[in-house]
Coordinates of C-alpha atoms and ligand atoms in Angstrom, one line a residue:
M120 CA 15.5 -8.0 23.9
A121 CA 15.4 -4.9 25.8
D122 CA 13.4 -4.7 29.0
I123 CA 9.8 -5.3 27.8
T124 CA 6.7 -6.8 29.8
P125 CA 7.2 -10.6 29.9
I126 CA 4.9 -12.2 27.5
E127 CA 2.2 -14.7 28.3
R128 CA 2.5 -17.3 25.7
T129 CA -1.0 -18.6 24.6
E130 CA -0.1 -21.3 22.3
S131 CA -2.3 -24.2 24.3
A132 CA -5.4 -22.0 24.9
T133 CA -6.9 -21.8 21.5
E134 CA -9.6 -19.2 22.5
A135 CA -7.2 -16.7 24.0
P136 CA -5.8 -13.8 22.0
L137 CA -2.2 -14.4 20.4
K138 CA -0.1 -12.2 22.4
L139 CA 2.7 -10.5 20.7
D140 CA 5.1 -7.5 21.2
A141 CA 4.8 -6.5 17.6
A142 CA 2.3 -7.2 14.8
V143 CA 3.1 -6.2 11.1
I144 CA 0.7 -6.1 8.5
G145 CA 2.0 -7.0 4.9
A146 CA 4.8 -9.1 3.8
G147 CA 6.2 -7.0 0.9
V148 CA 9.2 -5.3 0.9
A149 CA 8.3 -3.0 3.9
G150 CA 6.7 -6.0 5.9
L151 CA 9.8 -8.4 5.4
Y152 CA 12.3 -5.8 6.5
Q153 CA 10.3 -4.6 9.3
L154 CA 9.6 -8.5 10.6
H155 CA 13.2 -9.0 10.3
L156 CA 14.4 -6.0 12.3
L157 CA 12.2 -6.4 15.3
R158 CA 12.7 -10.0 15.4
S159 CA 16.3 -9.3 15.3
Q160 CA 15.9 -7.0 18.4
G161 CA 14.2 -10.1 20.3
L162 CA 10.8 -9.1 20.1
E163 CA 7.9 -11.7 19.8
V164 CA 6.9 -10.7 16.4
K165 CA 4.3 -12.0 13.5
A166 CA 3.5 -10.5 10.0
F167 CA 0.2 -11.2 8.7
D168 CA -0.8 -11.0 4.9
T169 CA -4.0 -11.7 2.8
A170 CA -1.5 -13.0 0.2
S171 CA -0.6 -17.0 0.4
D172 CA 3.0 -15.8 0.2
V173 CA 5.5 -13.0 0.4
G174 CA 6.1 -10.2 -2.1
G175 CA 3.3 -7.7 -1.6
T176 CA 3.1 -5.8 -5.1
W177 CA 5.0 -8.5 -6.7
Y178 CA 2.8 -11.3 -5.4
W179 CA -0.4 -9.4 -6.6
N180 CA 0.6 -7.7 -9.9
R181 CA 1.5 -10.8 -11.9
Y182 CA -0.1 -9.4 -15.1
P183 CA 1.7 -9.6 -18.8
G184 CA 4.4 -7.4 -18.9
A185 CA 4.7 -6.1 -14.9
R186 CA 8.2 -5.2 -14.4
F187 CA 10.3 -2.6 -12.3
D188 CA 10.7 0.9 -13.5
S189 CA 13.6 1.0 -10.7
E190 CA 16.7 -0.6 -12.1
G191 CA 16.9 -4.2 -10.2
Y192 CA 20.1 -3.4 -8.4
I193 CA 18.9 -0.3 -6.7
Y194 CA 15.6 -1.8 -5.5
Q195 CA 17.4 -4.4 -3.4
Y196 CA 18.1 -4.3 0.4
L197 CA 21.1 -2.6 1.2
F198 CA 21.4 -3.5 5.1
S199 CA 23.7 -6.7 4.1
E200 CA 26.1 -6.9 1.6
D201 CA 26.0 -10.6 1.7
L202 CA 22.2 -10.6 1.0
Y203 CA 22.7 -8.0 -1.6
K204 CA 25.4 -9.9 -3.6
G205 CA 24.0 -13.5 -3.0
W206 CA 21.4 -12.4 -5.7
S207 CA 21.9 -11.6 -9.4
W208 CA 19.5 -10.0 -11.7
S209 CA 19.5 -11.2 -15.2
E210 CA 18.4 -7.9 -16.7
K211 CA 18.5 -4.1 -16.0
F212 CA 14.7 -3.7 -15.3
P213 CA 13.5 -7.7 -14.1
S214 CA 9.9 -8.6 -14.9
Q215 CA 7.6 -9.7 -12.2
P216 CA 8.5 -13.6 -12.2
E217 CA 12.0 -12.8 -11.3
I218 CA 11.1 -10.1 -8.6
E219 CA 8.8 -12.6 -7.1
R220 CA 11.6 -15.1 -6.8
W221 CA 13.9 -12.4 -5.1
M222 CA 11.5 -11.8 -2.6
H223 CA 11.3 -15.7 -1.9
Y224 CA 15.0 -15.6 -1.9
I225 CA 14.7 -12.7 0.9
A226 CA 12.3 -14.9 3.0
D227 CA 14.5 -17.9 2.7
R228 CA 17.7 -16.4 3.6
L229 CA 16.2 -14.4 6.7
D230 CA 13.8 -17.5 7.3
L231 CA 10.8 -15.2 7.8
R232 CA 8.2 -17.3 6.9
K233 CA 7.8 -19.2 9.8
D234 CA 6.7 -15.8 11.4
I235 CA 4.3 -14.9 8.6
V236 CA 0.4 -15.7 8.7
F237 CA -0.6 -16.1 5.2
N238 CA -3.9 -16.0 3.6
T239 CA -5.3 -13.8 6.4
T240 CA -6.4 -10.3 6.0
I241 CA -6.3 -7.9 9.4
R242 CA -10.0 -6.4 9.5
S243 CA -9.8 -4.3 12.8
A244 CA -7.5 -2.7 15.2
H245 CA -8.8 -1.0 18.3
L246 CA -6.4 0.3 20.8
D247 CA -7.2 -0.6 24.3
E248 CA -6.8 2.6 26.2
A249 CA -6.4 1.2 29.8
T250 CA -3.4 -0.9 28.5
N251 CA -2.3 1.1 25.3
R252 CA -2.0 -2.1 23.7
W253 CA -3.9 -3.1 20.2
T254 CA -6.5 -5.8 19.7
I255 CA -6.8 -7.1 16.2
T256 CA -8.8 -9.1 14.5
T257 CA -8.6 -11.1 11.5
D258 CA -11.0 -12.6 8.7
K259 CA -10.4 -15.8 10.3
G260 CA -11.6 -15.0 13.7
Q261 CA -8.3 -14.7 15.4
V262 CA -7.6 -12.2 18.0
I263 CA -4.5 -10.8 18.5
D264 CA -3.1 -8.5 21.3
T265 CA -0.3 -6.6 20.8
Q266 CA 1.8 -3.8 22.2
F267 CA 2.9 -2.3 18.6
L268 CA 0.9 -2.3 15.4
I269 CA 3.4 -1.7 12.4
T270 CA 1.3 -1.4 9.0
C271 CA 3.5 -2.2 6.2
C272 CA 0.1 -2.4 4.0
G273 CA 1.6 -0.4 0.9
M274 CA 0.9 2.5 -1.1
L275 CA -0.5 1.2 -4.0
S276 CA -2.1 -2.0 -2.6
A277 CA -5.8 -1.4 -2.3
P278 CA -7.1 -1.8 -5.7
L279 CA -10.1 0.2 -7.0
T280 CA -12.9 -2.0 -7.9
S281 CA -16.5 -1.4 -8.7
L282 CA -15.9 1.7 -11.1
F283 CA -18.7 1.4 -13.6
L284 CA -22.0 0.7 -13.5
G285 CA -23.1 -2.9 -14.7
Q286 CA -19.7 -4.6 -14.3
E287 CA -20.9 -7.1 -12.1
R288 CA -23.1 -8.6 -15.2
F289 CA -20.4 -8.5 -17.8
E290 CA -20.5 -12.0 -19.1
G291 CA -16.7 -12.2 -20.6
K292 CA -13.7 -12.4 -18.3
L293 CA -13.0 -9.4 -16.2
I294 CA -9.6 -9.4 -14.9
Y295 CA -8.2 -6.6 -12.6
T296 CA -4.1 -6.2 -13.2
A297 CA -3.8 -5.8 -9.5
R298 CA -5.2 -9.0 -8.6
W299 CA -4.1 -11.0 -11.6
P300 CA -4.7 -14.9 -11.5
K301 CA -2.0 -17.3 -11.2
E302 CA -3.0 -19.5 -14.1
P303 CA -2.1 -18.1 -17.6
V304 CA -5.0 -16.2 -19.5
D305 CA -5.7 -17.3 -22.9
F306 CA -6.0 -14.4 -25.3
S307 CA -6.0 -15.8 -28.6
G308 CA -8.6 -14.8 -31.1
K309 CA -10.3 -12.7 -28.1
R310 CA -11.4 -9.3 -28.2
V311 CA -9.8 -7.8 -25.2
G312 CA -10.6 -4.3 -23.9
V313 CA -8.1 -2.6 -21.5
V314 CA -9.3 0.4 -19.4
G315 CA -6.4 2.4 -17.9
I316 CA -3.1 3.8 -19.5
G317 CA -1.0 4.3 -16.3
A318 CA 2.3 2.5 -15.5
T319 CA 0.6 -0.7 -15.5
G320 CA -1.8 -0.5 -18.6
I321 CA 1.1 0.5 -20.7
Q322 CA 3.0 -2.5 -19.6
V323 CA -0.1 -4.8 -20.2
I324 CA -0.9 -3.3 -23.6
Q325 CA 2.4 -3.4 -25.0
T326 CA 2.8 -7.1 -23.7
I327 CA -0.7 -8.5 -25.0
A328 CA -1.2 -6.6 -28.2
D329 CA 0.5 -9.6 -30.4
K330 CA -1.3 -12.3 -28.6
V331 CA -4.9 -11.1 -28.7
G332 CA -7.6 -11.1 -31.7
H333 CA -8.3 -7.5 -31.0
L334 CA -7.3 -5.0 -28.6
T335 CA -9.5 -1.9 -27.6
V336 CA -7.5 0.7 -25.5
F337 CA -10.0 3.2 -23.7
V338 CA -7.9 6.4 -23.0
R339 CA -9.1 9.4 -20.8
T340 CA -5.6 10.7 -19.3
P341 CA -2.6 10.4 -22.0
Q342 CA 0.7 9.6 -20.4
Y343 CA 4.1 10.9 -21.2
V344 CA 6.2 8.1 -21.5
L345 CA 10.2 7.4 -21.6
P346 CA 11.4 4.2 -23.8
M347 CA 13.2 1.8 -21.7
K348 CA 16.6 0.3 -22.5
N349 CA 16.8 -3.3 -20.7
P350 CA 19.8 -4.8 -21.5
K351 CA 20.4 -8.8 -20.4
Y352 CA 23.2 -9.1 -18.0
T353 CA 26.2 -11.0 -18.2
I354 CA 28.1 -12.5 -15.5
A355 CA 30.7 -9.8 -15.7
E356 CA 27.9 -7.2 -15.8
Q357 CA 26.4 -8.7 -12.6
E358 CA 29.8 -8.6 -10.8
A359 CA 30.2 -5.0 -12.1
Y360 CA 27.2 -3.8 -10.4
K361 CA 27.8 -5.6 -7.3
S362 CA 31.1 -4.0 -7.1
R363 CA 29.3 -0.8 -6.6
F364 CA 27.3 -2.1 -3.5
D365 CA 29.6 0.4 -1.1
W366 CA 28.9 3.5 -3.2
L367 CA 25.2 2.6 -3.7
T368 CA 25.0 2.2 0.0
E369 CA 26.2 5.7 0.4
R370 CA 24.7 7.1 -2.3
L371 CA 20.7 5.8 -2.6
P372 CA 19.8 7.0 1.1
H373 CA 20.7 10.6 0.2
T374 CA 19.6 11.6 -3.3
F375 CA 16.3 13.3 -4.0
T376 CA 14.5 10.3 -5.0
G377 CA 16.5 7.4 -3.5
F378 CA 17.5 6.4 -7.0
E379 CA 21.1 6.4 -8.1
H380 CA 21.2 9.6 -10.2
D381 CA 20.4 13.0 -8.8
F382 CA 19.8 16.6 -10.5
E383 CA 23.1 18.0 -11.5
N384 CA 22.1 20.1 -14.1
N385 CA 20.9 23.8 -13.7
W386 CA 18.4 25.0 -16.5
A387 CA 19.2 28.7 -16.0
E388 CA 23.4 28.3 -16.3
C389 CA 22.8 26.2 -19.7
S390 CA 22.3 27.5 -23.0
P391 CA 19.5 26.3 -25.0
E392 CA 21.8 24.3 -27.3
R393 CA 23.4 22.7 -24.0
R394 CA 20.0 21.7 -22.4
R395 CA 19.1 20.1 -25.7
E396 CA 22.2 18.2 -25.4
I397 CA 21.6 17.2 -21.8
L398 CA 18.1 16.0 -22.5
E399 CA 19.3 13.9 -25.6
E400 CA 22.1 12.5 -23.4
I401 CA 19.7 11.6 -20.7
W402 CA 17.4 10.4 -23.0
E403 CA 19.7 7.7 -24.1
D404 CA 19.8 6.3 -20.6
G405 CA 16.5 4.7 -21.3
S406 CA 15.5 5.2 -17.7
L407 CA 13.6 7.3 -15.4
K408 CA 16.6 9.5 -15.2
L409 CA 15.0 12.3 -17.5
W410 CA 12.3 12.6 -15.0
L411 CA 14.1 11.8 -11.9
A412 CA 17.8 13.5 -12.6
S413 CA 17.7 15.8 -15.2
F414 CA 16.6 19.7 -14.5
A415 CA 15.1 20.1 -11.1
E416 CA 13.5 23.3 -12.3
L417 CA 10.9 20.8 -14.1
F418 CA 9.0 20.5 -10.9
F419 CA 8.9 24.2 -10.0
D420 CA 9.1 26.4 -13.2
E421 CA 6.1 26.5 -15.6
Q422 CA 8.3 27.5 -18.4
V423 CA 10.8 24.8 -17.8
S424 CA 8.2 22.3 -17.6
E425 CA 6.7 23.2 -20.7
E426 CA 10.1 23.0 -22.7
I427 CA 10.8 19.5 -21.3
S428 CA 7.3 18.5 -22.0
E429 CA 7.7 19.4 -25.3
F430 CA 11.0 17.7 -25.7
V431 CA 9.1 14.6 -24.7
R432 CA 6.1 15.1 -27.1
E433 CA 8.3 15.7 -30.0
K434 CA 9.8 12.4 -29.3
M435 CA 6.4 10.6 -28.9
R436 CA 5.1 12.3 -32.2
A437 CA 8.1 11.1 -34.0
R438 CA 7.1 7.4 -33.1
L439 CA 3.2 8.0 -33.3
K440 CA 3.2 9.7 -36.7
D441 CA -0.6 9.7 -37.3
P442 CA -2.3 13.2 -36.1
R443 CA -5.2 11.2 -34.6
L444 CA -3.2 8.9 -32.4
C445 CA -0.9 11.9 -31.3
D446 CA -4.0 13.7 -30.6
I447 CA -5.3 11.0 -28.1
L448 CA -2.2 9.8 -26.6
I449 CA 0.2 12.9 -26.0
P450 CA -0.6 14.8 -23.1
K451 CA -1.3 18.6 -23.6
D452 CA -2.8 19.9 -20.3
Y453 CA -0.3 18.8 -17.6
G454 CA 3.6 19.2 -17.6
F455 CA 6.0 16.0 -17.8
G456 CA 6.8 14.8 -14.6
T457 CA 3.9 16.0 -12.7
H458 CA 2.0 12.8 -12.9
R459 CA 3.9 9.1 -12.4
V460 CA 5.8 8.8 -15.6
P461 CA 5.8 5.4 -17.1
L462 CA 8.6 3.5 -19.1
E463 CA 7.5 1.6 -22.0
V464 CA 9.4 -0.5 -24.8
S465 CA 6.8 -0.7 -27.6
F466 CA 3.7 0.8 -26.5
L467 CA 3.3 3.7 -28.9
E468 CA 3.9 1.3 -32.0
T469 CA 1.4 -1.1 -30.4
F470 CA -1.3 1.7 -31.8
L471 CA 0.2 1.0 -35.3
R472 CA -0.6 -2.2 -35.4
P473 CA -3.8 -3.4 -37.4
N474 CA -5.4 -5.5 -34.6
V475 CA -5.3 -2.5 -32.1
E476 CA -7.7 0.4 -31.9
V477 CA -7.5 3.4 -29.6
V478 CA -11.0 5.0 -28.2
S479 CA -10.6 8.3 -26.6
V480 CA -13.2 8.4 -23.4
K481 CA -12.2 11.9 -22.3
E482 CA -15.1 13.9 -23.8
N483 CA -17.1 10.6 -24.3
P484 CA -16.6 8.7 -21.1
I485 CA -17.5 5.0 -20.4
E486 CA -21.3 5.1 -19.4
R487 CA -21.2 1.5 -18.2
V488 CA -20.2 -2.2 -18.5
T489 CA -22.9 -4.2 -20.5
P490 CA -23.0 -8.1 -20.4
S491 CA -21.2 -8.1 -23.6
G492 CA -18.9 -5.1 -23.6
L493 CA -18.7 -1.4 -22.8
K494 CA -21.0 1.4 -23.6
L495 CA -19.9 5.0 -24.0
K496 CA -22.0 8.0 -23.3
D497 CA -22.8 8.8 -27.0
G498 CA -24.2 5.2 -27.1
A499 CA -21.3 3.6 -29.1
E500 CA -20.8 -0.1 -27.9
H501 CA -17.7 -2.2 -28.0
A502 CA -18.1 -5.8 -27.7
L503 CA -15.4 -7.6 -25.8
D504 CA -14.6 -10.9 -24.4
V505 CA -12.3 -10.0 -22.0
L506 CA -12.3 -6.7 -20.0
I507 CA -9.1 -5.7 -18.4
F508 CA -9.2 -2.9 -15.7
A509 CA -5.7 -1.3 -15.0
T510 CA -7.8 1.3 -13.1
G511 CA -5.2 1.9 -10.2
F512 CA -5.2 2.0 -6.5
D513 CA -6.6 4.1 -3.7
A514 CA -3.3 5.3 -3.3
G515 CA -1.7 5.6 0.2
T516 CA -4.9 5.9 2.6
G517 CA -6.7 3.0 1.1
A518 CA -4.9 -0.2 2.3
L519 CA -5.5 1.5 6.1
T520 CA -9.0 2.8 5.6
R521 CA -10.2 -0.6 4.6
I522 CA -9.1 -1.9 8.2
D523 CA -11.4 -0.6 11.0
I524 CA -8.6 1.2 12.7
R525 CA -9.8 3.0 16.2
G526 CA -7.4 4.9 18.2
R527 CA -7.7 7.0 21.4
D528 CA -11.3 8.0 22.4
G529 CA -12.7 5.7 19.8
R530 CA -11.5 7.7 16.9
S531 CA -11.7 6.1 13.6
L532 CA -8.7 6.6 10.9
K533 CA -10.9 6.0 8.2
E534 CA -13.4 8.8 9.3
E535 CA -10.5 11.2 10.4
W536 CA -8.7 10.6 6.7
G537 CA -12.1 10.8 4.8
R538 CA -12.1 14.8 6.2
D539 CA -8.3 15.3 6.2
I540 CA -5.4 12.9 5.4
R541 CA -3.0 13.7 8.3
S542 CA 0.3 12.0 9.5
T543 CA 3.2 12.8 11.4
M544 CA 6.0 12.3 8.9
G545 CA 4.2 9.5 7.4
L546 CA 5.4 7.3 10.4
Q547 CA 2.6 7.9 13.0
V548 CA -0.7 9.3 13.4
H549 CA -1.8 11.4 16.5
G550 CA -4.5 9.7 18.5
Y551 CA -3.4 6.3 17.6
P552 CA -0.3 5.6 20.2
N553 CA 2.0 2.7 19.4
L554 CA 0.7 2.5 15.9
F555 CA 3.6 2.9 13.3
T556 CA 3.2 3.1 9.5
T557 CA 5.3 2.7 6.4
A558 CA 4.5 3.8 2.9
A559 CA 1.8 6.2 4.6
P560 CA 0.5 9.5 3.2
L561 CA 3.3 12.4 4.0
A562 CA 6.3 10.3 3.8
P563 CA 8.4 10.0 0.5
S564 CA 6.5 7.3 -1.4
A565 CA 6.0 5.5 -4.6
A566 CA 5.1 8.4 -6.3
L567 CA 8.2 10.3 -6.1
C568 CA 11.1 7.7 -4.9
N569 CA 12.8 4.3 -5.2
M570 CA 10.6 2.7 -2.6
T571 CA 13.1 0.1 -1.2
T572 CA 15.3 3.2 -0.3
C573 CA 12.5 4.8 1.2
L574 CA 10.9 1.7 3.0
Q575 CA 14.2 0.6 4.8
Q576 CA 14.7 3.7 6.1
Q577 CA 11.2 4.0 7.5
A578 CA 11.3 0.3 8.7
E579 CA 14.8 1.2 10.4
W580 CA 13.4 4.5 12.0
I581 CA 10.3 2.4 13.6
S582 CA 12.4 -0.4 14.7
N583 CA 14.9 2.2 16.2
C584 CA 12.2 3.9 17.9
I585 CA 11.0 0.8 19.6
H586 CA 14.2 -0.2 20.6
H587 CA 14.7 3.4 22.0
M588 CA 11.4 3.1 24.0
L589 CA 12.2 -0.4 25.4
D590 CA 15.8 0.7 26.5
N591 CA 14.0 3.6 28.4
K592 CA 11.4 1.5 29.8
L593 CA 8.8 3.4 27.5
K594 CA 5.5 1.9 26.8
V595 CA 3.6 4.3 24.7
C596 CA 4.8 6.5 21.8
E597 CA 2.2 9.0 20.1
P598 CA 3.1 12.2 18.1
T599 CA 1.8 15.5 19.6
K600 CA -0.8 17.3 17.9
E601 CA 1.7 20.3 17.7
M602 CA 4.2 17.9 16.0
E603 CA 1.6 16.7 13.4
D604 CA 0.3 20.2 12.7
Q605 CA 4.1 21.4 11.9
W606 CA 4.7 18.5 9.7
I607 CA 1.8 19.0 7.9
E608 CA 2.5 22.7 7.6
H609 CA 5.9 21.7 6.4
H610 CA 4.6 18.9 3.8
E611 CA 2.1 21.6 2.7
E612 CA 4.7 24.5 1.8
T613 CA 7.0 22.0 0.3
A614 CA 4.3 20.7 -1.9
A615 CA 2.9 24.2 -2.7
D616 CA 6.1 25.0 -4.3
T617 CA 5.7 22.3 -6.9
L618 CA 3.7 22.1 -10.2
V619 CA 2.4 18.7 -9.2
V620 CA -0.2 20.0 -6.8
K621 CA -1.7 22.0 -9.6
T622 CA -2.5 19.0 -11.5
N623 CA -5.4 16.1 -10.9
S624 CA -3.8 12.6 -10.5
W625 CA -3.5 9.8 -7.7
Y626 CA -0.7 11.7 -6.4
M627 CA -3.2 14.2 -5.2
G628 CA -5.9 11.8 -4.5
S629 CA -7.9 12.9 -7.5
N630 CA -8.5 9.3 -8.9
V631 CA -11.1 8.5 -5.8
E632 CA -14.3 10.4 -5.7
G633 CA -14.5 12.7 -2.4
K634 CA -11.0 11.6 -1.2
P635 CA -9.5 14.8 0.5
R636 CA -7.1 16.6 -1.8
R637 CA -3.4 16.3 -0.7
L638 CA -0.1 15.6 -2.0
L639 CA 0.2 11.8 -0.7
S640 CA 3.8 11.7 -0.9
Y641 CA 6.4 13.9 0.9
I642 CA 8.1 16.0 -1.7
G643 CA 11.1 17.4 0.2
G644 CA 13.6 14.9 -0.9
V645 CA 14.4 11.3 0.2
G646 CA 17.8 12.5 1.5
A647 CA 16.2 15.7 3.4
Y648 CA 13.3 13.4 4.8
R649 CA 15.9 11.1 6.1
Q650 CA 17.8 14.0 7.8
K651 CA 14.5 14.9 9.7
C652 CA 13.9 11.5 10.9
D653 CA 17.3 11.4 11.9
A654 CA 17.1 14.5 13.4
V655 CA 13.9 13.6 15.6
A656 CA 15.5 10.5 16.6
A657 CA 18.7 12.1 17.7
S658 CA 16.9 14.5 19.6
G659 CA 15.1 11.7 21.8
Y660 CA 12.1 11.8 19.5
A661 CA 10.9 15.4 19.9
G662 CA 7.5 15.8 19.2
F663 CA 6.6 12.3 19.8
A664 CA 5.4 12.0 23.3
M665 CA 6.7 8.7 25.1
R666 CA 5.8 7.5 28.4
G667 CA 5.5 4.4 30.6
A668 CA 2.0 2.6 30.3
T669 CA 0.6 3.3 33.7
T670 CA 3.4 5.8 35.4
L671 CA 2.7 8.7 32.7
E672 CA 6.5 8.9 33.3
E673 CA 7.6 11.0 30.2
G674 CA 10.8 10.3 28.0
P675 CA 13.4 12.7 27.2
H676 CA 12.4 15.6 25.1
P677 CA 15.4 18.3 24.9
K678 CA 14.3 20.0 21.8
K679 CA 11.1 21.6 20.5
S680 CA 9.8 19.6 17.5
G681 CA 9.6 23.1 15.6
E682 CA 13.5 23.4 15.6
I683 CA 13.6 20.1 14.5
L684 CA 11.4 20.4 11.5
S685 CA 12.6 23.8 10.3
T686 CA 14.9 22.9 7.7
I687 CA 14.8 23.3 3.7
G688 CA 11.7 23.0 1.5
A689 CA 11.5 21.1 -1.6
R690 CA 13.0 23.8 -4.1
Q691 CA 16.0 24.4 -1.8
A692 CA 16.3 20.7 -1.3
A693 CA 16.5 20.3 -5.2
E694 CA 19.1 23.1 -5.5
V695 CA 21.3 21.5 -2.5
Y696 CA 21.4 18.2 -4.6
Ligands
FAD166 C1 2.5 -2.6 -10.8 C2 3.7 -1.7 -9.7 C3 5.0 -1.5 -10.2 C4 5.9 -0.8 -9.4 N1 7.0 -0.5 -9.7 C5 7.9 0.0 -8.6 C6 9.1 0.3 -9.2 O1 9.4 -0.2 -10.2 N2 10.0 0.8 -8.3 C7 9.5 1.4 -7.1 O2 10.3 2.0 -6.4 N3 8.2 0.8 -6.9 C8 7.4 0.5 -7.7 N4 6.0 0.2 -7.0 C9 5.6 0.6 -5.9 C10 5.6 -0.8 -5.0 O3 4.4 -0.8 -4.3 C11 6.8 -0.7 -4.0 O4 8.1 -0.8 -4.4 C12 7.0 -1.7 -2.9 O5 6.7 -3.1 -3.5 C13 5.7 -1.6 -1.6 O6 6.2 -2.5 -0.9 P1 5.1 -2.7 0.5 O7 5.8 -3.5 1.6 O8 5.3 -0.9 1.3 O9 3.6 -2.8 0.2 P2 3.0 -4.0 -0.8 O10 4.4 -4.6 -1.8 O11 1.9 -3.3 -1.4 O12 2.8 -5.0 0.5 C14 1.5 -4.9 1.2 C15 1.0 -6.1 1.6 O13 0.3 -5.7 2.8 C16 -1.0 -6.8 2.4 N5 -2.0 -6.3 3.3 C17 -2.7 -4.8 3.2 N6 -3.7 -4.9 3.9 C18 -3.8 -6.0 4.5 C19 -4.5 -6.4 5.7 N7 -5.7 -5.7 6.3 N8 -4.5 -7.6 6.0 C20 -3.5 -8.4 5.8 N9 -2.4 -7.9 4.8 C21 -2.7 -6.8 4.4 C22 -1.0 -6.7 1.1 O14 -1.7 -8.1 0.7 C23 0.2 -6.7 0.5 O15 0.9 -8.0 0.3 C24 5.1 -0.5 -8.1 C25 3.8 -0.7 -7.9 C26 3.2 -1.3 -8.5 C27 1.6 -1.6 -8.2

């Protein structure tokens, strides 16, 4: 390890706080890699997770039908060829059990579990301003004293619960998809209701429809869906994707979304016939490519958005046939791609089954849960034995605001983000020195990127920043207010160019009452974001004030942060790709 204050070991003093160089919250994709990186630097580091094992998203979301919308071979870590090639996916879009096994493989290969404290929730994290260290407490009463606190809590990890009046008195079985039990759920002969048809609801619905007695799907916001093609891999095909490791390593970090494909077509330069041809070709890919790598103008130009939306609607109409189903299930009032686009296999055909009923709750919302089912505003009641809530997350902020995080001058992150969601590049927050964040608001995130690409980059940036501090005998790192203001301004300018901010979805925090409105994910492009982060690091962390704990010795700041950030916005970035 580089120069760091020697650690007072406390193994024998059971009452004394556990003293660490770094504490990581979360043992999902980000937390595992962050732990590995910091430990490789020689730091004394532990990770903590509420779950009883590794996996994060892939530990909790074990509902029927849960699977990737990213191709498995791009979702893997790319920092080690050996680690990458040592794992073989059985299909293109693997399902949750296989993904969970992959995460176990990672934990085993990197020997991570010995430094992870499971079944433990971090309740609070308070900055000690005298030492600039963090005191964190767990639900088990344990106290940890750490120099660096890195939150790898996930963007989509704080499920929304308590959504409807009366739900605690439901006499049937109520299950949240994001907290699905490990034991199998028996649906045979049961009257099952599903609330929520986002990416998760869609996966559940198409998977359980033929296993239940009767399925009622309550639809508020219809979704554009893309059909998934999910071939099983032969050994030769596994070898083929593995042989592209070098190419993927070069490619993924620099595309607009961290996926393999990028925007290669220009709408204005194509004739209407050529556009149609391209859309049909991409449609055949059976992936998210139509959303994330067809025409970038989709995100900026109302007319292009409408034409591509109509292309998708036409495909959906052809499968649904019934005008009533089309009316309820095909979006009309927002553009394709401005909300998270789900992949599906037989979701639309599910509604043609005799045991499946769709109920629109857009104009006639759910009023309450009754002991025997759901009651709508007009008084209609739906009797249910099982109620499945695929109702989403308090995205981006929720995992952090559920921890009592107090920074300088006693400021509370929950209170501050309750007024305005701010961060510096999603990596730190002004007022909270030595707190680093992954998958946080204002960095590229689940909404618009292949998450492993983004999380690897963020974990590496944090790890390098800490390394730089230790090399330079610097103890405290905090973004300046000026830097944070500039990032937010850039984020807002970039977002304002897009149609995404003109809609209501969890991307904008609209699914949580009272949540300040802001596009949660940075939309300037994964590659462009990486360049900016690299430029900050290369400048000696311009805009991130660093100093010794007591000496107030300033670190190197050769450039003004404004010069570092003043590069391209979303539209220009998309054109560059
Ligand atoms: C159903 C679903 C499907 C998805 N599919 C894709 C996909 O196909 N492609 C893609 O790129 N992304 C997808 N995502 C996004 C997914 O969240 C990321 O890909 C990735 O798994 C996030 O990893 P993470 O480490 O940032 O967070 P997570 O995996 O969410 O892990 C965070 C961990 O932190 C723990 N934690 C949080 N707060 C505390 C606390 N206070 N104390 C202790 N522990 C805490 C949680 O228990 C959790 O285990 C999907 C998300 C969901 C929900």
